[in-house]
Coordinates of N, CA and C and ligand atoms in Angstrom, one line a residue:
M1 N -9.5 8.0 26.2 CA -9.4 9.3 27.0 C -10.5 10.3 26.5
N2 N -11.1 10.9 27.5 CA -12.2 11.8 27.2 C -11.6 13.2 27.3
P3 N -11.5 14.0 26.2 CA -11.0 15.3 26.2 C -11.7 16.2 27.2
G4 N -13.0 16.0 27.4 CA -13.8 16.8 28.3 C -13.3 16.7 29.7
K5 N -13.0 15.4 30.1 CA -12.5 15.1 31.4 C -11.1 15.8 31.7
L6 N -10.3 16.0 30.6 CA -9.0 16.6 30.8 C -9.1 18.1 30.7
N7 N -10.3 18.6 30.5 CA -10.5 20.1 30.4 C -9.7 20.7 29.3
L8 N -9.8 20.1 28.1 CA -9.1 20.6 27.0 C -10.1 21.3 26.0
T9 N -9.6 22.3 25.4 CA -10.4 23.0 24.4 C -9.5 23.3 23.2
A10 N -9.8 22.8 22.0 CA -8.9 23.1 20.9 C -8.9 24.6 20.6
E11 N -7.7 25.1 20.4 CA -7.5 26.5 20.1 C -7.7 26.7 18.6
S12 N -8.2 27.8 18.2 CA -8.3 28.1 16.7 C -7.0 28.9 16.4
F13 N -6.7 28.8 15.1 CA -5.4 29.5 14.6 C -5.8 30.7 13.8
A14 N -4.9 31.7 13.9 CA -5.2 33.0 13.2 C -4.9 32.8 11.7
V15 N -4.0 31.9 11.4 CA -3.6 31.7 10.0 C -4.0 30.2 9.6
S16 N -4.9 30.1 8.7 CA -5.4 28.7 8.4 C -4.4 27.9 7.5
R17 N -4.7 26.6 7.4 CA -3.9 25.8 6.5 C -4.1 26.2 5.1
Q18 N -5.3 26.6 4.7 CA -5.5 27.1 3.3 C -4.7 28.3 3.0
Q19 N -4.6 29.2 4.0 CA -3.7 30.4 3.8 C -2.2 30.0 3.6
K20 N -1.8 29.0 4.4 CA -0.4 28.6 4.3 C -0.2 27.9 3.0
E21 N -1.2 27.1 2.5 CA -1.1 26.5 1.2 C -1.0 27.6 0.1
G22 N -1.8 28.6 0.3 CA -1.8 29.7 -0.6 C -0.5 30.4 -0.7
L23 N 0.1 30.6 0.4 CA 1.5 31.3 0.5 C 2.5 30.4 -0.2
N24 N 2.4 29.1 0.0 CA 3.3 28.2 -0.7 C 3.1 28.0 -2.2
G25 N 1.8 28.2 -2.6 CA 1.5 28.1 -4.0 C 1.2 26.6 -4.4
H26 N 1.0 25.8 -3.4 CA 0.6 24.4 -3.7 C -0.2 23.8 -2.5
R27 N -0.9 22.8 -2.8 CA -1.6 22.0 -1.7 C -0.6 21.3 -0.8
S28 N -1.1 21.0 0.4 CA -0.3 20.1 1.2 C -1.0 18.8 1.4
F29 N -0.3 17.7 1.5 CA -0.9 16.4 1.5 C 0.2 15.4 2.0
T30 N -0.2 14.2 2.2 CA 0.8 13.1 2.6 C 0.8 12.0 1.6
L31 N 1.9 11.7 1.1 CA 2.1 10.5 0.3 C 2.6 9.4 1.3
W32 N 1.8 8.4 1.4 CA 2.1 7.3 2.4 C 2.6 6.1 1.6
L33 N 3.9 5.9 1.7 CA 4.6 4.8 1.0 C 4.6 3.6 1.9
T34 N 3.9 2.5 1.5 CA 4.0 1.2 2.3 C 4.5 0.1 1.4
G35 N 5.2 -0.8 2.0 CA 5.8 -1.9 1.3 C 6.8 -2.6 2.2
L36 N 7.2 -3.8 1.7 CA 8.2 -4.6 2.5 C 9.5 -3.8 2.7
S37 N 10.3 -4.2 3.6 CA 11.6 -3.7 3.8 C 12.4 -4.0 2.5
A38 N 13.1 -3.1 1.9 CA 13.9 -3.2 0.7 C 13.0 -3.1 -0.6
S39 N 11.7 -2.8 -0.4 CA 10.8 -2.7 -1.6 C 11.2 -1.4 -2.4
G40 N 11.7 -0.4 -1.7 CA 12.2 0.8 -2.4 C 11.6 2.1 -1.9
K41 N 10.9 2.1 -0.7 CA 10.2 3.3 -0.2 C 11.2 4.5 -0.1
S42 N 12.2 4.3 0.6 CA 13.1 5.4 0.9 C 13.9 5.9 -0.4
T43 N 14.2 4.9 -1.2 CA 14.9 5.3 -2.5 C 14.0 6.1 -3.3
I44 N 12.7 5.7 -3.5 CA 11.8 6.5 -4.3 C 11.5 7.8 -3.7
A45 N 11.4 7.8 -2.4 CA 11.1 9.1 -1.7 C 12.2 10.1 -1.9
R46 N 13.4 9.7 -1.9 CA 14.6 10.6 -2.1 C 14.5 11.2 -3.5
Y47 N 14.3 10.4 -4.5 CA 14.2 10.9 -5.8 C 13.1 11.9 -6.0
L48 N 11.9 11.5 -5.4 CA 10.7 12.3 -5.5 C 10.9 13.6 -4.8
E49 N 11.5 13.6 -3.6 CA 11.6 14.8 -2.9 C 12.5 15.8 -3.6
E50 N 13.6 15.3 -4.2 CA 14.5 16.1 -5.0 C 13.7 16.8 -6.2
R51 N 12.9 16.0 -6.8 CA 12.2 16.5 -8.0 C 11.2 17.6 -7.5
L52 N 10.5 17.3 -6.5 CA 9.4 18.3 -6.0 C 10.1 19.6 -5.5
H53 N 11.2 19.4 -4.8 CA 12.0 20.6 -4.3 C 12.4 21.5 -5.5
K54 N 12.8 20.9 -6.6 CA 13.2 21.7 -7.8 C 12.0 22.4 -8.3
D55 N 10.8 21.9 -8.1 CA 9.6 22.6 -8.6 C 9.1 23.6 -7.6
G56 N 9.9 23.8 -6.5 CA 9.5 24.8 -5.5 C 8.4 24.3 -4.5
I57 N 8.3 23.0 -4.4 CA 7.3 22.4 -3.5 C 8.0 22.2 -2.1
R58 N 7.3 22.6 -1.1 CA 7.8 22.4 0.3 C 7.5 21.0 0.8
T59 N 8.6 20.3 1.1 CA 8.4 18.9 1.4 C 9.1 18.5 2.7
F60 N 8.7 17.3 3.2 CA 9.5 16.7 4.3 C 9.4 15.2 4.1
M61 N 10.5 14.5 4.3 CA 10.5 13.0 4.2 C 10.5 12.5 5.6
L62 N 9.4 11.8 6.0 CA 9.3 11.2 7.3 C 9.6 9.7 7.1
D63 N 10.7 9.2 7.7 CA 11.1 7.9 7.4 C 11.2 7.0 8.7
G64 N 10.7 5.8 8.5 CA 10.6 4.9 9.7 C 11.9 4.7 10.5
D65 N 13.0 4.5 9.7 CA 14.2 4.3 10.4 C 14.6 5.5 11.3
N66 N 14.4 6.7 10.7 CA 14.8 7.9 11.5 C 13.8 8.2 12.6
T67 N 12.5 8.0 12.4 CA 11.6 8.3 13.5 C 11.8 7.2 14.6
R68 N 12.1 6.0 14.3 CA 12.4 5.0 15.3 C 13.7 5.3 16.1
M69 N 14.5 6.1 15.6 CA 15.7 6.5 16.3 C 15.5 7.7 17.2
G70 N 14.3 8.4 17.0 CA 14.0 9.6 17.7 C 12.7 9.5 18.5
I71 N 11.7 10.1 18.0 CA 10.4 10.2 18.8 C 9.9 8.8 19.1
N72 N 10.2 7.8 18.3 CA 9.6 6.5 18.6 C 10.6 5.5 19.1
K73 N 11.7 6.0 19.7 CA 12.7 5.0 20.1 C 12.3 4.2 21.3
D74 N 11.2 4.5 21.9 CA 10.7 3.7 23.0 C 9.8 2.5 22.5
L75 N 9.6 2.4 21.2 CA 8.6 1.4 20.7 C 9.4 0.2 20.1
D76 N 8.7 -1.0 20.2 CA 9.3 -2.2 19.7 C 8.5 -2.5 18.4
F77 N 8.7 -3.8 17.9 CA 8.1 -4.2 16.6 C 6.9 -5.1 16.8
S78 N 6.4 -5.2 18.1 CA 5.2 -5.9 18.3 C 4.0 -5.3 17.6
P79 N 2.9 -6.0 17.4 CA 1.8 -5.3 16.8 C 1.4 -4.0 17.5
E80 N 1.5 -4.0 18.8 CA 1.1 -2.7 19.5 C 2.1 -1.6 19.3
G81 N 3.4 -2.0 19.3 CA 4.5 -1.1 19.0 C 4.4 -0.5 17.6
R82 N 4.0 -1.3 16.7 CA 3.9 -0.9 15.3 C 2.7 0.0 15.2
K83 N 1.6 -0.3 15.8 CA 0.4 0.6 15.8 C 0.7 1.9 16.4
E84 N 1.4 2.0 17.5 CA 1.7 3.3 18.1 C 2.7 4.1 17.3
N85 N 3.6 3.3 16.6 CA 4.5 4.0 15.7 C 3.8 4.7 14.6
I86 N 2.8 4.0 14.0 CA 2.0 4.6 12.9 C 1.2 5.7 13.4
R87 N 0.6 5.5 14.6 CA -0.3 6.6 15.1 C 0.5 7.9 15.3
R88 N 1.7 7.8 15.9 CA 2.5 9.0 16.2 C 2.9 9.7 14.9
V89 N 3.4 8.8 13.9 CA 3.9 9.5 12.7 C 2.8 10.1 11.9
A90 N 1.6 9.4 12.0 CA 0.5 10.0 11.3 C 0.1 11.4 11.9
E91 N 0.2 11.5 13.2 CA -0.1 12.7 13.8 C 0.9 13.8 13.4
I92 N 2.2 13.4 13.3 CA 3.2 14.3 12.8 C 2.9 14.7 11.4
A93 N 2.6 13.8 10.5 CA 2.3 14.1 9.1 C 1.1 15.1 9.1
K94 N 0.2 14.9 9.9 CA -1.0 15.8 9.9 C -0.6 17.2 10.3
L95 N 0.3 17.3 11.3 CA 0.7 18.6 11.8 C 1.5 19.3 10.6
M96 N 2.3 18.5 9.9 CA 3.1 19.1 8.8 C 2.2 19.5 7.7
N97 N 1.2 18.7 7.4 CA 0.2 19.1 6.4 C -0.5 20.4 6.8
D98 N -0.8 20.5 8.1 CA -1.5 21.7 8.6 C -0.5 22.9 8.4
A99 N 0.8 22.7 8.5 CA 1.8 23.7 8.3 C 2.0 24.0 6.8
G100 N 1.3 23.3 5.9 CA 1.4 23.6 4.5 C 2.5 22.8 3.8
I101 N 3.0 21.8 4.5 CA 4.1 21.0 3.9 C 3.6 19.7 3.3
V102 N 4.2 19.3 2.2 CA 4.0 18.0 1.6 C 4.8 16.9 2.3
V103 N 4.2 15.9 2.8 CA 4.9 14.9 3.5 C 5.1 13.6 2.7
I104 N 6.3 13.1 2.6 CA 6.5 11.8 2.0 C 6.9 10.8 3.1
A105 N 5.9 10.0 3.4 CA 6.1 9.1 4.6 C 6.4 7.7 4.1
C106 N 7.6 7.2 4.7 CA 8.1 5.9 4.3 C 8.0 5.0 5.5
F107 N 7.0 4.1 5.5 CA 6.8 3.2 6.6 C 6.3 1.9 6.1
I108 N 6.9 0.8 6.6 CA 6.5 -0.5 6.1 C 5.0 -0.6 6.4
S109 N 4.5 -0.1 7.5 CA 3.1 -0.1 7.9 C 2.3 -1.3 7.4
P110 N 2.6 -2.5 8.0 CA 2.2 -3.7 7.3 C 0.7 -4.1 7.5
M111 N 0.0 -3.4 8.4 CA -1.4 -3.8 8.7 C -2.4 -2.8 8.0
V112 N -3.3 -3.4 7.4 CA -4.4 -2.6 6.7 C -5.0 -1.7 7.7
I113 N -5.3 -2.2 8.9 CA -6.1 -1.4 9.9 C -5.2 -0.2 10.4
D114 N -3.9 -0.4 10.5 CA -3.1 0.7 11.0 C -3.0 1.8 9.9
R115 N -2.9 1.4 8.6 CA -2.9 2.4 7.5 C -4.2 3.1 7.5
A116 N -5.3 2.4 7.8 CA -6.6 3.0 7.8 C -6.7 4.1 8.9
M117 N -6.0 3.8 10.0 CA -5.9 4.7 11.1 C -5.1 6.0 10.7
A118 N -4.1 5.7 10.0 CA -3.2 6.9 9.5 C -4.1 7.7 8.6
K119 N -4.8 7.1 7.7 CA -5.7 7.9 6.8 C -6.7 8.7 7.5
Q120 N -7.2 8.1 8.6 CA -8.3 8.8 9.4 C -7.7 10.0 10.1
I121 N -6.5 9.8 10.6 CA -5.8 10.9 11.4 C -5.4 12.0 10.4
I122 N -4.8 11.7 9.3 CA -4.3 12.7 8.3 C -5.5 13.3 7.5
G123 N -6.6 12.6 7.3 CA -7.7 13.1 6.6 C -7.8 12.5 5.2
E124 N -8.9 12.0 4.9 CA -9.1 11.2 3.6 C -8.6 12.0 2.4
N125 N -8.9 13.3 2.4 CA -8.5 14.1 1.2 C -7.0 14.5 1.1
S126 N -6.3 14.2 2.2 CA -4.9 14.6 2.2 C -4.0 13.3 2.2
F127 N -4.6 12.2 2.2 CA -3.8 10.9 2.3 C -3.8 10.2 1.0
I128 N -2.6 10.0 0.5 CA -2.4 9.2 -0.8 C -1.6 8.0 -0.5
E129 N -2.2 6.8 -0.7 CA -1.5 5.6 -0.4 C -0.8 5.1 -1.6
V130 N 0.5 4.9 -1.4 CA 1.4 4.4 -2.5 C 1.9 3.0 -2.1
F131 N 1.5 2.0 -2.9 CA 2.0 0.6 -2.6 C 3.3 0.4 -3.4
V132 N 4.4 0.4 -2.6 CA 5.7 0.1 -3.2 C 5.9 -1.4 -3.2
D133 N 5.7 -2.0 -4.3 CA 5.5 -3.4 -4.4 C 6.7 -4.1 -5.1
A134 N 7.3 -4.9 -4.3 CA 8.3 -5.8 -4.8 C 8.1 -7.2 -4.1
S135 N 8.3 -8.2 -4.8 CA 8.1 -9.6 -4.2 C 9.1 -9.8 -3.1
L136 N 8.7 -10.7 -2.2 CA 9.6 -11.0 -1.1 C 10.9 -11.5 -1.6
D137 N 10.9 -12.3 -2.6 CA 12.1 -12.9 -3.2 C 13.1 -11.8 -3.6
V138 N 12.5 -10.8 -4.3 CA 13.3 -9.7 -4.8 C 13.9 -8.9 -3.6
C139 N 13.1 -8.7 -2.6 CA 13.5 -7.9 -1.4 C 14.6 -8.7 -0.7
K140 N 14.5 -10.0 -0.6 CA 15.5 -10.8 0.0 C 16.8 -10.7 -0.7
E141 N 16.7 -10.7 -2.0 CA 17.8 -10.6 -2.9 C 18.5 -9.3 -2.8
R142 N 17.7 -8.2 -2.7 CA 18.3 -6.8 -2.6 C 19.0 -6.7 -1.3
D143 N 18.2 -6.9 -0.3 CA 18.7 -6.9 1.1 C 19.8 -5.8 1.4
P144 N 19.5 -4.5 1.1 CA 20.6 -3.5 1.2 C 21.1 -3.3 2.6
K145 N 20.3 -3.7 3.6 CA 20.8 -3.5 5.0 C 21.2 -4.8 5.6
G146 N 21.1 -5.9 4.9 CA 21.4 -7.2 5.5 C 20.4 -7.7 6.5
L147 N 19.2 -7.1 6.5 CA 18.2 -7.4 7.5 C 17.6 -8.8 7.3
Y148 N 17.3 -9.1 6.0 CA 16.7 -10.4 5.7 C 17.6 -11.5 6.1
K149 N 18.9 -11.3 5.8 CA 19.8 -12.4 6.2 C 19.7 -12.6 7.7
K150 N 19.7 -11.5 8.5 CA 19.6 -11.7 9.9 C 18.3 -12.3 10.4
A151 N 17.2 -11.8 9.7 CA 15.9 -12.3 10.1 C 15.8 -13.8 9.8
I152 N 16.3 -14.2 8.7 CA 16.2 -15.7 8.3 C 17.1 -16.5 9.3
A153 N 18.2 -15.9 9.7 CA 19.0 -16.6 10.7 C 18.4 -16.6 12.1
G154 N 17.3 -15.9 12.3 CA 16.7 -15.8 13.6 C 17.2 -14.7 14.5
E155 N 18.1 -13.9 13.9 CA 18.7 -12.8 14.8 C 17.8 -11.6 14.9
I156 N 16.8 -11.5 14.1 CA 15.8 -10.4 14.3 C 14.4 -11.0 14.4
K157 N 13.8 -10.7 15.4 CA 12.4 -11.3 15.6 C 11.4 -10.3 15.0
E158 N 10.2 -10.9 14.7 CA 9.1 -10.1 14.2 C 9.5 -9.2 13.0
F159 N 10.2 -9.8 12.0 CA 10.6 -9.1 10.8 C 9.6 -9.3 9.7
T160 N 9.1 -8.2 9.2 CA 8.0 -8.3 8.2 C 8.4 -9.1 7.0
G161 N 7.5 -10.0 6.6 CA 7.7 -10.9 5.5 C 8.4 -12.2 5.9
I162 N 9.1 -12.2 7.0 CA 9.8 -13.5 7.4 C 9.1 -14.0 8.7
S163 N 8.9 -13.2 9.7 CA 8.3 -13.7 10.9 C 7.2 -12.8 11.4
A164 N 6.8 -11.9 10.6 CA 5.6 -11.0 10.9 C 4.9 -10.7 9.6
P165 N 3.6 -10.5 9.6 CA 2.8 -10.4 8.4 C 3.0 -9.1 7.6
Y166 N 2.7 -9.1 6.3 CA 2.5 -7.9 5.6 C 1.2 -8.0 4.8
E167 N 0.3 -7.1 5.1 CA -1.0 -7.1 4.4 C -0.9 -6.1 3.3
A168 N -0.9 -6.5 2.0 CA -0.8 -5.6 0.9 C -2.0 -4.8 0.8
P169 N -1.9 -3.5 0.3 CA -3.1 -2.7 0.1 C -3.9 -3.3 -1.0
L170 N -5.2 -3.2 -0.9 CA -6.1 -3.8 -1.9 C -6.5 -2.7 -2.9
A171 N -6.5 -1.5 -2.5 CA -6.9 -0.4 -3.4 C -6.0 0.8 -3.2
A172 N -4.7 0.7 -3.3 CA -3.8 1.8 -3.2 C -4.1 2.9 -4.3
D173 N -3.9 4.1 -4.0 CA -4.0 5.2 -5.0 C -3.0 5.0 -6.1
I174 N -1.8 4.6 -5.7 CA -0.7 4.4 -6.7 C -0.1 3.1 -6.4
H175 N 0.1 2.3 -7.4 CA 0.8 1.0 -7.3 C 2.0 1.0 -8.1
I176 N 3.2 0.9 -7.4 CA 4.5 0.9 -8.2 C 5.1 -0.5 -8.1
E177 N 5.4 -1.1 -9.2 CA 6.0 -2.4 -9.2 C 7.5 -2.3 -9.4
T178 N 8.2 -2.2 -8.3 CA 9.6 -1.9 -8.3 C 10.4 -3.1 -8.8
N179 N 9.8 -4.3 -8.9 CA 10.4 -5.5 -9.5 C 10.7 -5.2 -10.9
I180 N 9.8 -4.4 -11.5 CA 9.8 -4.3 -13.0 C 10.5 -3.0 -13.5
I181 N 10.3 -1.9 -12.7 CA 10.8 -0.6 -13.2 C 11.9 -0.1 -12.3
S182 N 12.7 0.8 -12.8 CA 13.8 1.3 -12.0 C 13.3 2.3 -10.9
A183 N 14.2 2.6 -10.0 CA 13.9 3.5 -8.9 C 13.5 4.9 -9.5
I184 N 14.3 5.4 -10.4 CA 14.0 6.7 -10.9 C 12.7 6.8 -11.7
R185 N 12.4 5.7 -12.4 CA 11.1 5.7 -13.1 C 9.9 5.5 -12.1
S186 N 10.2 4.8 -11.0 CA 9.2 4.6 -10.0 C 8.8 5.9 -9.4
S187 N 9.8 6.8 -9.1 CA 9.5 8.1 -8.5 C 8.8 8.9 -9.6
G188 N 9.2 8.8 -10.8 CA 8.6 9.5 -11.9 C 7.1 9.2 -12.0
E189 N 6.7 8.0 -11.8 CA 5.3 7.6 -11.9 C 4.5 8.3 -10.8
V190 N 5.1 8.4 -9.6 CA 4.4 9.1 -8.5 C 4.2 10.6 -8.9
Y191 N 5.3 11.1 -9.4 CA 5.3 12.6 -9.8 C 4.3 12.8 -10.8
E192 N 4.2 12.0 -11.8 CA 3.2 12.2 -12.9 C 1.8 12.1 -12.4
W193 N 1.6 11.1 -11.5 CA 0.2 11.0 -10.9 C -0.2 12.2 -10.2
L194 N 0.8 12.8 -9.4 CA 0.5 14.0 -8.6 C 0.1 15.2 -9.6
K195 N 0.9 15.2 -10.7 CA 0.6 16.3 -11.6 C -0.8 16.1 -12.3
L196 N -1.0 14.9 -12.7 CA -2.3 14.6 -13.3 C -3.5 14.9 -12.4
K197 N -3.3 14.6 -11.1 CA -4.4 14.8 -10.2 C -4.4 16.2 -9.6
K198 N -3.6 17.1 -10.1 CA -3.5 18.5 -9.7 C -3.1 18.7 -8.3
Y199 N -2.4 17.8 -7.7 CA -1.9 18.0 -6.3 C -0.8 19.0 -6.2
L200 N -0.2 19.4 -7.3 CA 1.0 20.3 -7.2 C 0.6 21.7 -7.4
L201 N -0.7 22.0 -7.5 CA -1.2 23.3 -7.7 C -1.8 23.9 -6.5
P202 N -2.1 25.2 -6.5 CA -2.9 25.7 -5.3 C -4.2 25.0 -5.2
A203 N -4.8 24.9 -4.0 CA -6.0 24.1 -3.7 C -7.2 24.6 -4.5
D204 N -7.2 25.9 -4.9 CA -8.4 26.3 -5.6 C -8.4 26.2 -7.1
L205 N -7.3 25.6 -7.6 CA -7.3 25.4 -9.1 C -7.8 24.0 -9.5
Ligands
LIG301 N1 12.3 0.5 -8.8 C1 13.0 0.6 -7.6 N2 12.5 1.4 -6.7 C2 13.2 1.6 -5.5 N3 14.3 0.9 -5.2 C3 14.8 0.0 -6.1 C4 14.2 -0.2 -7.4 N4 14.9 -1.1 -8.0 C5 15.9 -1.4 -7.2 N5 15.9 -0.7 -6.1 C6 16.9 -0.9 -5.0 O1 16.2 -1.5 -3.9 C7 16.7 -1.1 -2.7 C8 15.5 -0.5 -1.9 O2 16.0 -0.1 -0.6 P1 15.2 1.0 0.3 O3 16.1 1.3 1.5 O4 14.8 2.1 -0.6 O5 13.9 0.2 0.7 P2 12.9 0.6 1.9 O6 11.5 0.1 1.3 O7 13.0 2.0 2.3 O8 13.2 -0.5 3.0 P3 13.1 -0.3 4.6 O9 11.7 -0.6 5.0 O10 14.0 -1.3 5.2 O11 13.5 1.1 5.0 C9 17.8 0.0 -3.0 O12 19.0 -0.7 -2.9 C10 17.4 0.4 -4.4 O13 18.5 0.9 -5.1
LIG302 MG1 13.5 2.8 4.1

């Protein structure tokens, strides 16, 4: 689509993202959690959000299951449906970051190319890729929603790891091996990384 043809002109805002970040007292950014179903994305995100909230950080958890029940309920799990799912939620994350909010995004987002698109939409400096890594065997064993059981029985089509691919990140910013460490420690590792890299401070510090 050509924006010129649609007669669109981007409006400027009276209050910038930097000013909003300044008011909040911290930067805004998106933590993008990718990994197999049951790898631990939502569990880690919940612990992390609680921790950040206690620190006075403004957060929002964007979660695949929830967005697929709302804004993305018209999408399926085909490669095209998954791409559009990621495109829309990345645009939402970008808007939230523009509003000064820290986004914790939990999406299987199995394809490298779709995660690269998300990074491009959100902006390289605001996108932190977190690989929530658990082996397929461990995920099948955990199976908290009973989805692997159904997928193996052929009751769910295009299920990541069983009948649809998962492309692991090659250079994630943070790599959490949830096979090895507990959920609370996993969230602690992300929190410590954010502190170390000064993400939890105002942008000019
Ligand atoms: N280190 C860990 N980090 C996160 N979860 C863990 C860890 N160890 C064990 N678990 C357990 O693994 C399960 C992970 O489920 P969770 O719903 O968080 O996965 P998910 O990645 O969000 O999956 P989905 O893509 O289906 O939403 C939970 O039951 C959790 O208690
Ligand atoms: Mg989840």
